[in-house]
PDB file of C-alpha atoms and ligand atoms in Angstrom:
ATOM      1  CA  UNK A   1      70.064 169.616 -66.922  1.00 89.00           C
ATOM      2  CA  UNK A   2      73.391 171.195 -66.034  1.00 94.00           C
ATOM      3  CA  UNK A   3      74.168 173.527 -63.149  1.00 96.00           C
ATOM      4  CA  UNK A   4      76.515 176.451 -63.668  1.00 96.00           C
ATOM      5  CA  UNK A   5      78.904 178.087 -61.232  1.00 98.00           C
ATOM      6  CA  UNK A   6      77.409 181.024 -59.290  1.00 98.00           C
ATOM      7  CA  UNK A   7      80.356 181.664 -56.955  1.00 98.00           C
ATOM      8  CA  UNK A   8      83.813 180.094 -57.061  1.00 97.00           C
ATOM      9  CA  UNK A   9      83.854 180.079 -53.260  1.00 97.00           C
ATOM     10  CA  UNK A  10      86.416 177.308 -52.701  1.00 95.00           C
ATOM     11  CA  UNK A  11      84.584 175.925 -49.676  1.00 97.00           C
ATOM     12  CA  UNK A  12      85.966 172.821 -47.998  1.00 97.00           C
ATOM     13  CA  UNK A  13      82.539 171.430 -47.107  1.00 97.00           C
ATOM     14  CA  UNK A  14      79.862 173.743 -48.484  1.00 98.00           C
ATOM     15  CA  UNK A  15      76.415 172.947 -47.085  1.00 97.00           C
ATOM     16  CA  UNK A  16      72.991 174.074 -45.944  1.00 96.00           C
ATOM     17  CA  UNK A  17      71.828 176.767 -48.435  1.00 98.00           C
ATOM     18  CA  UNK A  18      68.873 178.844 -47.158  1.00 98.00           C
ATOM     19  CA  UNK A  19      67.128 181.536 -49.212  1.00 98.00           C
ATOM     20  CA  UNK A  20      66.183 184.748 -47.383  1.00 97.00           C
ATOM     21  CA  UNK A  21      63.256 186.029 -49.463  1.00 96.00           C
ATOM     22  CA  UNK A  22      62.983 189.334 -47.574  1.00 94.00           C
ATOM     23  CA  UNK A  23      66.577 190.328 -48.351  1.00 96.00           C
ATOM     24  CA  UNK A  24      67.032 188.298 -51.570  1.00 97.00           C
ATOM     25  CA  UNK A  25      70.189 186.715 -50.158  1.00 98.00           C
ATOM     26  CA  UNK A  26      71.364 183.127 -49.984  1.00 98.00           C
ATOM     27  CA  UNK A  27      72.957 181.982 -46.735  1.00 98.00           C
ATOM     28  CA  UNK A  28      75.059 178.817 -46.678  1.00 98.00           C
ATOM     29  CA  UNK A  29      77.848 177.337 -44.554  1.00 98.00           C
ATOM     30  CA  UNK A  30      81.284 175.807 -44.946  1.00 98.00           C
ATOM     31  CA  UNK A  31      81.353 173.243 -42.142  1.00 97.00           C
ATOM     32  CA  UNK A  32      85.074 172.462 -42.256  1.00 96.00           C
ATOM     33  CA  UNK A  33      86.089 175.957 -43.310  1.00 97.00           C
ATOM     34  CA  UNK A  34      84.277 177.459 -40.269  1.00 97.00           C
ATOM     35  CA  UNK A  35      82.513 180.031 -42.423  1.00 97.00           C
ATOM     36  CA  UNK A  36      79.068 181.479 -42.900  1.00 97.00           C
ATOM     37  CA  UNK A  37      78.638 182.475 -46.555  1.00 98.00           C
ATOM     38  CA  UNK A  38      76.243 185.146 -47.818  1.00 98.00           C
ATOM     39  CA  UNK A  39      75.627 185.168 -51.573  1.00 98.00           C
ATOM     40  CA  UNK A  40      73.967 188.184 -53.207  1.00 98.00           C
ATOM     41  CA  UNK A  41      72.668 187.131 -56.634  1.00 97.00           C
ATOM     42  CA  UNK A  42      71.968 190.714 -57.721  1.00 96.00           C
ATOM     43  CA  UNK A  43      75.705 191.481 -57.450  1.00 97.00           C
ATOM     44  CA  UNK A  44      76.980 187.963 -58.057  1.00 96.00           C
ATOM     45  CA  UNK A  45      79.018 188.389 -54.891  1.00 97.00           C
ATOM     46  CA  UNK A  46      79.736 185.861 -52.183  1.00 98.00           C
ATOM     47  CA  UNK A  47      80.949 187.053 -48.780  1.00 97.00           C
ATOM     48  CA  UNK A  48      82.284 184.826 -45.988  1.00 97.00           C
ATOM     49  CA  UNK A  49      82.075 185.482 -42.241  1.00 95.00           C
ATOM     50  CA  UNK A  50      84.498 183.593 -39.967  1.00 95.00           C
ATOM     51  CA  UNK A  51      82.976 181.556 -37.143  1.00 94.00           C
ATOM     52  CA  UNK A  52      84.628 180.281 -33.963  1.00 92.00           C
ATOM     53  CA  UNK A  53      83.018 176.823 -34.283  1.00 92.00           C
ATOM     54  CA  UNK A  54      82.009 174.508 -37.081  1.00 96.00           C
ATOM     55  CA  UNK A  55      78.515 175.311 -38.360  1.00 97.00           C
ATOM     56  CA  UNK A  56      76.072 172.653 -39.545  1.00 96.00           C
ATOM     57  CA  UNK A  57      73.071 174.625 -40.775  1.00 97.00           C
ATOM     58  CA  UNK A  58      71.683 178.139 -40.982  1.00 98.00           C
ATOM     59  CA  UNK A  59      68.170 179.597 -41.186  1.00 98.00           C
ATOM     60  CA  UNK A  60      66.844 183.118 -40.774  1.00 98.00           C
ATOM     61  CA  UNK A  61      64.933 184.199 -37.700  1.00 97.00           C
ATOM     62  CA  UNK A  62      61.600 185.971 -38.216  1.00 96.00           C
ATOM     63  CA  UNK A  63      62.487 188.707 -35.709  1.00 95.00           C
ATOM     64  CA  UNK A  64      65.920 189.247 -37.312  1.00 95.00           C
ATOM     65  CA  UNK A  65      69.336 187.617 -37.299  1.00 96.00           C
ATOM     66  CA  UNK A  66      70.037 183.942 -37.855  1.00 98.00           C
ATOM     67  CA  UNK A  67      69.563 180.641 -36.075  1.00 98.00           C
ATOM     68  CA  UNK A  68      72.365 178.161 -36.622  1.00 98.00           C
ATOM     69  CA  UNK A  69      73.156 174.589 -35.685  1.00 97.00           C
ATOM     70  CA  UNK A  70      76.765 174.789 -34.512  1.00 95.00           C
ATOM     71  CA  UNK A  71      79.270 172.169 -33.425  1.00 91.00           C
ATOM     72  CA  UNK A  72      78.452 172.956 -29.795  1.00 87.00           C
ATOM     73  CA  UNK A  73      74.701 173.408 -30.046  1.00 94.00           C
ATOM     74  CA  UNK A  74      71.972 175.632 -31.405  1.00 97.00           C
ATOM     75  CA  UNK A  75      72.674 179.357 -31.359  1.00 97.00           C
ATOM     76  CA  UNK A  76      71.428 182.736 -32.477  1.00 97.00           C
ATOM     77  CA  UNK A  77      74.069 184.294 -34.723  1.00 96.00           C
ATOM     78  CA  UNK A  78      74.646 187.884 -35.822  1.00 94.00           C
ATOM     79  CA  UNK A  79      75.492 187.616 -39.547  1.00 92.00           C
ATOM     80  CA  UNK A  80      77.544 190.824 -39.568  1.00 89.00           C
ATOM     81  CA  UNK A  81      80.008 189.784 -36.880  1.00 88.00           C
ATOM     82  CA  UNK A  82      79.571 186.005 -36.582  1.00 85.00           C
ATOM     83  CA  UNK A  83      79.056 186.411 -32.813  1.00 90.00           C
ATOM     84  CA  UNK A  84      76.692 183.880 -31.266  1.00 92.00           C
ATOM     85  CA  UNK A  85      74.483 183.256 -28.286  1.00 94.00           C
ATOM     86  CA  UNK A  86      74.049 179.559 -27.560  1.00 94.00           C
ATOM     87  CA  UNK A  87      70.482 178.428 -26.859  1.00 96.00           C
ATOM     88  CA  UNK A  88      71.056 174.783 -26.021  1.00 95.00           C
ATOM     89  CA  UNK A  89      73.590 172.005 -26.472  1.00 94.00           C
ATOM     90  CA  UNK A  90      71.560 168.805 -26.195  1.00 96.00           C
ATOM     91  CA  UNK A  91      74.666 166.647 -26.659  1.00 96.00           C
ATOM     92  CA  UNK A  92      77.148 168.187 -24.246  1.00 93.00           C
ATOM     93  CA  UNK A  93      77.800 164.603 -23.109  1.00 94.00           C
ATOM     94  CA  UNK A  94      78.763 163.425 -26.633  1.00 95.00           C
ATOM     95  CA  UNK A  95      81.972 165.291 -27.599  1.00 92.00           C
ATOM     96  CA  UNK A  96      82.472 163.077 -30.688  1.00 95.00           C
ATOM     97  CA  UNK A  97      79.171 164.248 -32.146  1.00 96.00           C
ATOM     98  CA  UNK A  98      78.459 167.459 -34.022  1.00 95.00           C
ATOM     99  CA  UNK A  99      75.401 169.139 -35.450  1.00 96.00           C
ATOM    100  CA  UNK A 100      74.825 168.707 -39.169  1.00 95.00           C
ATOM    101  CA  UNK A 101      71.866 169.634 -41.395  1.00 96.00           C
ATOM    102  CA  UNK A 102      68.784 171.516 -40.118  1.00 98.00           C
ATOM    103  CA  UNK A 103      65.667 173.313 -41.364  1.00 98.00           C
ATOM    104  CA  UNK A 104      62.381 174.826 -40.151  1.00 98.00           C
ATOM    105  CA  UNK A 105      59.022 173.096 -40.480  1.00 98.00           C
ATOM    106  CA  UNK A 106      56.074 175.040 -41.972  1.00 98.00           C
ATOM    107  CA  UNK A 107      55.198 176.499 -38.533  1.00 97.00           C
ATOM    108  CA  UNK A 108      58.738 177.767 -37.979  1.00 98.00           C
ATOM    109  CA  UNK A 109      60.029 175.195 -35.486  1.00 98.00           C
ATOM    110  CA  UNK A 110      63.689 174.334 -36.140  1.00 98.00           C
ATOM    111  CA  UNK A 111      64.704 170.718 -36.753  1.00 98.00           C
ATOM    112  CA  UNK A 112      68.399 169.802 -36.724  1.00 98.00           C
ATOM    113  CA  UNK A 113      70.295 166.558 -36.430  1.00 97.00           C
ATOM    114  CA  UNK A 114      73.671 165.318 -35.289  1.00 97.00           C
ATOM    115  CA  UNK A 115      76.240 162.729 -36.317  1.00 96.00           C
ATOM    116  CA  UNK A 116      79.372 161.005 -35.060  1.00 96.00           C
ATOM    117  CA  UNK A 117      82.062 163.191 -36.628  1.00 94.00           C
ATOM    118  CA  UNK A 118      84.181 160.058 -37.211  1.00 95.00           C
ATOM    119  CA  UNK A 119      81.225 158.454 -39.069  1.00 95.00           C
ATOM    120  CA  UNK A 120      81.518 155.253 -37.017  1.00 96.00           C
ATOM    121  CA  UNK A 121      78.791 155.138 -34.351  1.00 96.00           C
ATOM    122  CA  UNK A 122      75.079 155.535 -34.982  1.00 97.00           C
ATOM    123  CA  UNK A 123      75.018 158.042 -32.123  1.00 97.00           C
ATOM    124  CA  UNK A 124      73.224 160.853 -33.936  1.00 97.00           C
ATOM    125  CA  UNK A 125      69.751 162.194 -33.192  1.00 98.00           C
ATOM    126  CA  UNK A 126      67.253 164.559 -34.746  1.00 98.00           C
ATOM    127  CA  UNK A 127      66.021 167.381 -32.486  1.00 98.00           C
ATOM    128  CA  UNK A 128      63.145 169.840 -32.622  1.00 98.00           C
ATOM    129  CA  UNK A 129      63.552 173.361 -31.224  1.00 98.00           C
ATOM    130  CA  UNK A 130      60.179 174.915 -30.421  1.00 98.00           C
ATOM    131  CA  UNK A 131      59.237 178.573 -30.545  1.00 98.00           C
ATOM    132  CA  UNK A 132      59.631 178.922 -26.750  1.00 97.00           C
ATOM    133  CA  UNK A 133      63.211 177.549 -27.147  1.00 97.00           C
ATOM    134  CA  UNK A 134      62.384 174.259 -25.448  1.00 97.00           C
ATOM    135  CA  UNK A 135      63.670 171.227 -27.344  1.00 97.00           C
ATOM    136  CA  UNK A 136      62.940 167.555 -27.811  1.00 98.00           C
ATOM    137  CA  UNK A 137      64.810 164.542 -29.231  1.00 98.00           C
ATOM    138  CA  UNK A 138      62.626 163.200 -32.057  1.00 98.00           C
ATOM    139  CA  UNK A 139      64.717 160.388 -33.629  1.00 98.00           C
ATOM    140  CA  UNK A 140      67.627 158.378 -32.181  1.00 97.00           C
ATOM    141  CA  UNK A 141      70.207 155.967 -33.618  1.00 97.00           C
ATOM    142  CA  UNK A 142      71.070 158.147 -36.604  1.00 97.00           C
ATOM    143  CA  UNK A 143      74.275 157.707 -38.647  1.00 97.00           C
ATOM    144  CA  UNK A 144      74.504 161.041 -40.486  1.00 97.00           C
ATOM    145  CA  UNK A 145      71.455 163.262 -39.937  1.00 97.00           C
ATOM    146  CA  UNK A 146      70.959 165.145 -43.179  1.00 97.00           C
ATOM    147  CA  UNK A 147      68.250 166.467 -45.528  1.00 98.00           C
ATOM    148  CA  UNK A 148      64.804 167.513 -44.285  1.00 98.00           C
ATOM    149  CA  UNK A 149      61.700 168.592 -46.207  1.00 98.00           C
ATOM    150  CA  UNK A 150      57.965 168.982 -45.634  1.00 98.00           C
ATOM    151  CA  UNK A 151      55.315 168.280 -48.251  1.00 98.00           C
ATOM    152  CA  UNK A 152      53.352 171.251 -49.654  1.00 97.00           C
ATOM    153  CA  UNK A 153      50.279 170.242 -47.584  1.00 97.00           C
ATOM    154  CA  UNK A 154      52.409 170.001 -44.415  1.00 97.00           C
ATOM    155  CA  UNK A 155      51.259 166.437 -43.713  1.00 98.00           C
ATOM    156  CA  UNK A 156      54.469 164.545 -44.544  1.00 98.00           C
ATOM    157  CA  UNK A 157      58.041 165.042 -43.366  1.00 98.00           C
ATOM    158  CA  UNK A 158      60.923 163.618 -45.385  1.00 98.00           C
ATOM    159  CA  UNK A 159      64.257 162.782 -43.787  1.00 98.00           C
ATOM    160  CA  UNK A 160      67.659 161.505 -44.865  1.00 98.00           C
ATOM    161  CA  UNK A 161      70.065 159.451 -42.796  1.00 97.00           C
ATOM    162  CA  UNK A 162      72.885 159.406 -45.357  1.00 96.00           C
ATOM    163  CA  UNK A 163      74.346 156.139 -44.070  1.00 95.00           C
ATOM    164  CA  UNK A 164      71.022 154.372 -44.687  1.00 95.00           C
ATOM    165  CA  UNK A 165      71.241 155.591 -48.324  1.00 96.00           C
ATOM    166  CA  UNK A 166      67.520 156.336 -48.487  1.00 96.00           C
ATOM    167  CA  UNK A 167      64.842 158.954 -47.989  1.00 98.00           C
ATOM    168  CA  UNK A 168      62.256 158.157 -45.304  1.00 98.00           C
ATOM    169  CA  UNK A 169      58.778 159.614 -44.907  1.00 98.00           C
ATOM    170  CA  UNK A 170      56.805 160.303 -41.719  1.00 98.00           C
ATOM    171  CA  UNK A 171      53.233 161.371 -41.105  1.00 98.00           C
ATOM    172  CA  UNK A 172      53.588 164.907 -39.777  1.00 98.00           C
ATOM    173  CA  UNK A 173      51.160 166.543 -37.365  1.00 98.00           C
ATOM    174  CA  UNK A 174      51.604 170.227 -38.099  1.00 97.00           C
ATOM    175  CA  UNK A 175      49.850 171.495 -34.954  1.00 97.00           C
ATOM    176  CA  UNK A 176      51.748 169.177 -32.589  1.00 97.00           C
ATOM    177  CA  UNK A 177      55.024 169.008 -34.509  1.00 98.00           C
ATOM    178  CA  UNK A 178      54.978 165.236 -34.023  1.00 98.00           C
ATOM    179  CA  UNK A 179      56.081 162.489 -36.419  1.00 98.00           C
ATOM    180  CA  UNK A 180      54.824 158.923 -36.786  1.00 98.00           C
ATOM    181  CA  UNK A 181      54.539 156.072 -39.260  1.00 98.00           C
ATOM    182  CA  UNK A 182      58.144 156.019 -40.479  1.00 98.00           C
ATOM    183  CA  UNK A 183      58.524 154.283 -43.850  1.00 98.00           C
ATOM    184  CA  UNK A 184      60.927 154.235 -46.793  1.00 98.00           C
ATOM    185  CA  UNK A 185      59.986 156.732 -49.509  1.00 98.00           C
ATOM    186  CA  UNK A 186      62.758 155.562 -51.832  1.00 98.00           C
ATOM    187  CA  UNK A 187      66.287 154.206 -51.792  1.00 97.00           C
ATOM    188  CA  UNK A 188      69.153 155.805 -53.666  1.00 97.00           C
ATOM    189  CA  UNK A 189      71.018 153.287 -55.817  1.00 95.00           C
ATOM    190  CA  UNK A 190      74.697 152.823 -54.963  1.00 95.00           C
ATOM    191  CA  UNK A 191      75.648 153.969 -58.472  1.00 96.00           C
ATOM    192  CA  UNK A 192      74.217 157.434 -57.666  1.00 97.00           C
ATOM    193  CA  UNK A 193      76.258 158.019 -54.513  1.00 97.00           C
ATOM    194  CA  UNK A 194      74.828 158.949 -51.115  1.00 98.00           C
ATOM    195  CA  UNK A 195      71.794 161.193 -50.429  1.00 98.00           C
ATOM    196  CA  UNK A 196      72.873 164.346 -48.567  1.00 98.00           C
ATOM    197  CA  UNK A 197      70.807 167.555 -48.344  1.00 98.00           C
ATOM    198  CA  UNK A 198      67.466 168.027 -50.088  1.00 98.00           C
ATOM    199  CA  UNK A 199      64.640 170.417 -50.884  1.00 98.00           C
ATOM    200  CA  UNK A 200      61.078 170.124 -52.175  1.00 98.00           C
ATOM    201  CA  UNK A 201      59.272 171.846 -55.048  1.00 98.00           C
ATOM    202  CA  UNK A 202      55.680 173.078 -55.321  1.00 98.00           C
ATOM    203  CA  UNK A 203      54.704 169.799 -57.015  1.00 98.00           C
ATOM    204  CA  UNK A 204      55.871 167.880 -53.946  1.00 98.00           C
ATOM    205  CA  UNK A 205      58.905 166.364 -55.688  1.00 98.00           C
ATOM    206  CA  UNK A 206      62.205 166.021 -53.819  1.00 98.00           C
ATOM    207  CA  UNK A 207      65.525 167.348 -55.137  1.00 98.00           C
ATOM    208  CA  UNK A 208      68.287 165.374 -53.446  1.00 98.00           C
ATOM    209  CA  UNK A 209      71.981 166.299 -53.514  1.00 98.00           C
ATOM    210  CA  UNK A 210      74.149 163.262 -54.200  1.00 98.00           C
ATOM    211  CA  UNK A 211      77.486 162.974 -52.394  1.00 97.00           C
ATOM    212  CA  UNK A 212      79.842 161.214 -54.816  1.00 95.00           C
ATOM    213  CA  UNK A 213      76.995 161.392 -57.334  1.00 97.00           C
ATOM    214  CA  UNK A 214      78.068 164.410 -59.434  1.00 97.00           C
ATOM    215  CA  UNK A 215      74.790 166.261 -59.051  1.00 98.00           C
ATOM    216  CA  UNK A 216      71.176 165.964 -57.967  1.00 98.00           C
ATOM    217  CA  UNK A 217      68.210 163.717 -58.563  1.00 98.00           C
ATOM    218  CA  UNK A 218      64.556 164.743 -58.581  1.00 98.00           C
ATOM    219  CA  UNK A 219      62.317 162.003 -57.172  1.00 98.00           C
ATOM    220  CA  UNK A 220      58.589 161.549 -56.735  1.00 98.00           C
ATOM    221  CA  UNK A 221      58.457 160.452 -53.074  1.00 98.00           C
ATOM    222  CA  UNK A 222      54.983 158.939 -53.502  1.00 97.00           C
ATOM    223  CA  UNK A 223      56.026 156.490 -56.237  1.00 97.00           C
ATOM    224  CA  UNK A 224      59.787 156.323 -55.631  1.00 97.00           C
ATOM    225  CA  UNK A 225      60.390 157.154 -59.307  1.00 98.00           C
ATOM    226  CA  UNK A 226      63.484 159.097 -60.318  1.00 98.00           C
ATOM    227  CA  UNK A 227      62.195 161.881 -62.588  1.00 98.00           C
ATOM    228  CA  UNK A 228      65.248 163.938 -63.514  1.00 97.00           C
ATOM    229  CA  UNK A 229      68.981 164.317 -63.052  1.00 97.00           C
ATOM    230  CA  UNK A 230      70.995 167.520 -62.693  1.00 97.00           C
ATOM    231  CA  UNK A 231      74.681 167.344 -63.466  1.00 97.00           C
ATOM    232  CA  UNK A 232      77.165 169.333 -61.372  1.00 98.00           C
ATOM    233  CA  UNK A 233      80.883 169.254 -62.260  1.00 97.00           C
ATOM    234  CA  UNK A 234      81.793 168.270 -58.677  1.00 97.00           C
ATOM    235  CA  UNK A 235      81.536 164.726 -57.302  1.00 96.00           C
ATOM    236  CA  UNK A 236      80.600 165.770 -53.779  1.00 97.00           C
ATOM    237  CA  UNK A 237      77.353 167.627 -54.216  1.00 98.00           C
ATOM    238  CA  UNK A 238      76.014 168.384 -50.741  1.00 98.00           C
ATOM    239  CA  UNK A 239      72.723 170.302 -50.610  1.00 98.00           C
ATOM    240  CA  UNK A 240      70.270 172.475 -52.506  1.00 98.00           C
ATOM    241  CA  UNK A 241      67.461 175.005 -52.074  1.00 98.00           C
ATOM    242  CA  UNK A 242      65.224 177.160 -54.215  1.00 98.00           C
ATOM    243  CA  UNK A 243      65.782 180.897 -54.403  1.00 98.00           C
ATOM    244  CA  UNK A 244      65.299 183.937 -56.568  1.00 96.00           C
ATOM    245  CA  UNK A 245      62.325 186.284 -56.739  1.00 94.00           C
ATOM    246  CA  UNK A 246      60.071 183.593 -58.215  1.00 96.00           C
ATOM    247  CA  UNK A 247      61.683 180.695 -56.301  1.00 97.00           C
ATOM    248  CA  UNK A 248      62.451 179.084 -59.660  1.00 97.00           C
ATOM    249  CA  UNK A 249      66.217 178.976 -59.276  1.00 97.00           C
ATOM    250  CA  UNK A 250      67.946 176.074 -57.597  1.00 98.00           C
ATOM    251  CA  UNK A 251      71.138 176.749 -55.638  1.00 98.00           C
ATOM    252  CA  UNK A 252      73.524 173.867 -55.032  1.00 98.00           C
ATOM    253  CA  UNK A 253      76.448 173.584 -52.590  1.00 98.00           C
ATOM    254  CA  UNK A 254      79.495 171.346 -53.083  1.00 98.00           C
ATOM    255  CA  UNK A 255      82.605 170.160 -51.250  1.00 98.00           C
ATOM    256  CA  UNK A 256      86.297 169.902 -51.996  1.00 97.00           C
ATOM    257  CA  UNK A 257      87.105 167.923 -48.847  1.00 95.00           C
ATOM    258  CA  UNK A 258      89.086 164.742 -49.441  1.00 90.00           C
ATOM    259  CA  UNK A 259      90.354 165.715 -52.884  1.00 90.00           C
ATOM    260  CA  UNK A 260      94.093 165.380 -53.489  1.00 89.00           C
ATOM    261  CA  UNK A 261      95.916 167.635 -55.959  1.00 90.00           C
ATOM    262  CA  UNK A 262      94.933 165.361 -58.854  1.00 91.00           C
ATOM    263  CA  UNK A 263      91.296 165.430 -57.753  1.00 88.00           C
ATOM    264  CA  UNK A 264      91.323 169.195 -57.411  1.00 90.00           C
ATOM    265  CA  UNK A 265      92.821 169.511 -60.889  1.00 93.00           C
ATOM    266  CA  UNK A 266      89.981 167.461 -62.355  1.00 94.00           C
ATOM    267  CA  UNK A 267      87.300 169.282 -60.285  1.00 96.00           C
ATOM    268  CA  UNK A 268      88.620 172.868 -60.139  1.00 96.00           C
ATOM    269  CA  UNK A 269      85.193 174.239 -59.104  1.00 97.00           C
ATOM    270  CA  UNK A 270      84.846 171.890 -56.093  1.00 98.00           C
ATOM    271  CA  UNK A 271      83.581 173.857 -53.116  1.00 98.00           C
ATOM    272  CA  UNK A 272      81.780 176.309 -55.363  1.00 98.00           C
ATOM    273  CA  UNK A 273      78.146 177.397 -55.268  1.00 98.00           C
ATOM    274  CA  UNK A 274      76.173 176.347 -58.350  1.00 98.00           C
ATOM    275  CA  UNK A 275      72.817 177.356 -59.757  1.00 98.00           C
ATOM    276  CA  UNK A 276      70.291 176.472 -62.441  1.00 97.00           C
ATOM    277  CA  UNK A 277      66.778 177.286 -63.559  1.00 95.00           C
ATOM    278  CA  UNK A 278      64.972 173.997 -63.391  1.00 90.00           C
ATOM    279  CA  UNK A 279      61.484 174.824 -64.729  1.00 94.00           C
ATOM    280  CA  UNK A 280      59.633 174.380 -61.451  1.00 97.00           C
ATOM    281  CA  UNK A 281      59.237 176.556 -58.379  1.00 98.00           C
ATOM    282  CA  UNK A 282      60.181 175.699 -54.819  1.00 98.00           C
ATOM    283  CA  UNK A 283      58.373 176.327 -51.571  1.00 95.00           C
ATOM    284  CA  UNK A 284      59.410 179.404 -49.564  1.00 93.00           C
ATOM    285  CA  UNK A 285      62.123 178.833 -46.936  1.00 94.00           C
ATOM    286  CA  UNK A 286      60.567 179.152 -43.490  1.00 97.00           C
ATOM    287  CA  UNK A 287      62.446 181.250 -40.928  1.00 98.00           C
ATOM    288  CA  UNK A 288      62.571 180.284 -37.241  1.00 98.00           C
ATOM    289  CA  UNK A 289      59.473 181.796 -35.666  1.00 98.00           C
ATOM    290  CA  UNK A 290      60.660 181.862 -32.040  1.00 96.00           C
TER     291      UNK A 290
HETATM  292 CA1   CA B   1      74.671 167.558 -45.377  1.00 78.60          CA
END
C-alpha cells in the first residue's frame, strides 16, 4: 500500500494527528515549527496557527476548544488564536524535558508523556490527566514517550517508548484508569526503523509509524505478527490516525528535520501530511471529557 500526499505542509517535525469527527477536521502539530495545523479534507486545505511554545500533542475537548501537551505543560488552547491556559506543568523541575505524544483513553482521560529533548537521559514519564484536572505519573524512566492506543474492548493499553524499539501492552482498568502487567507486545526490527506514533483499527490491529522506516507497519499485537506495510515517500514517518466520515482513511504525519539539502532534494515531500484508504476502519478519536 502507498500513501499519497494530502497537504504539502513543509512541517519540520509533523506529529500527533487527531480527527475531529464533529467538525470533520484533522488537527496535527509541528513540534519544531511551533505550529498547530488544521487540515480540512473537504477543501483539501491545511491551515497553520502559530504557537508560543513547542507543542507535543493535540486532542479536542468535549465542551469545545482543544487540549494540548505543550513544552511547558498541559494546556487548553483556542484553535483560532493559539492562545493557551496552562493546566499543569508536572515537570517544572526538569527544564531539559518536554512533552511529546498524547491521547485520550476511551473514558476521555488524557495521557501524555515526556522525553529528554537531548535524547540522552531516560528522564521521561507518562502522565494521566483526569476529568477533574488532577494528574498522576503512571510510568517513569522513559526514553521517548510516544504512541498510545487502547484495544477496542478497552481492556488493553499499548505504549511505545521509541528508544526501547518496541510496543508494550498493559492490562487496562477502564473504570480506574490504572495499568498493570506490563509486557512486550512486539519488537520492531532494526531494519524497519524506530516505532513512533500509532493508532488502532476496529480489528484491534496496531498501525505504527516508523521513524527512518519510510512508512508504517500494521501489526497484530496479540501474536506479534507484522501483517502489512504502507510505504510513504519520507524516511521519517512520525504518526498516524484514522479519519474521514467512515473512519476508513488513514492520515500520516512526517518530518523534514535533520535533512540536508541533498536529503530534501530526494524527499521533497518531507514534512507533508499523507493519506490512504487502507480497507479497514479505525476507532473514533476520543476527546478530553473534562
Ligand atoms: Ca512522536
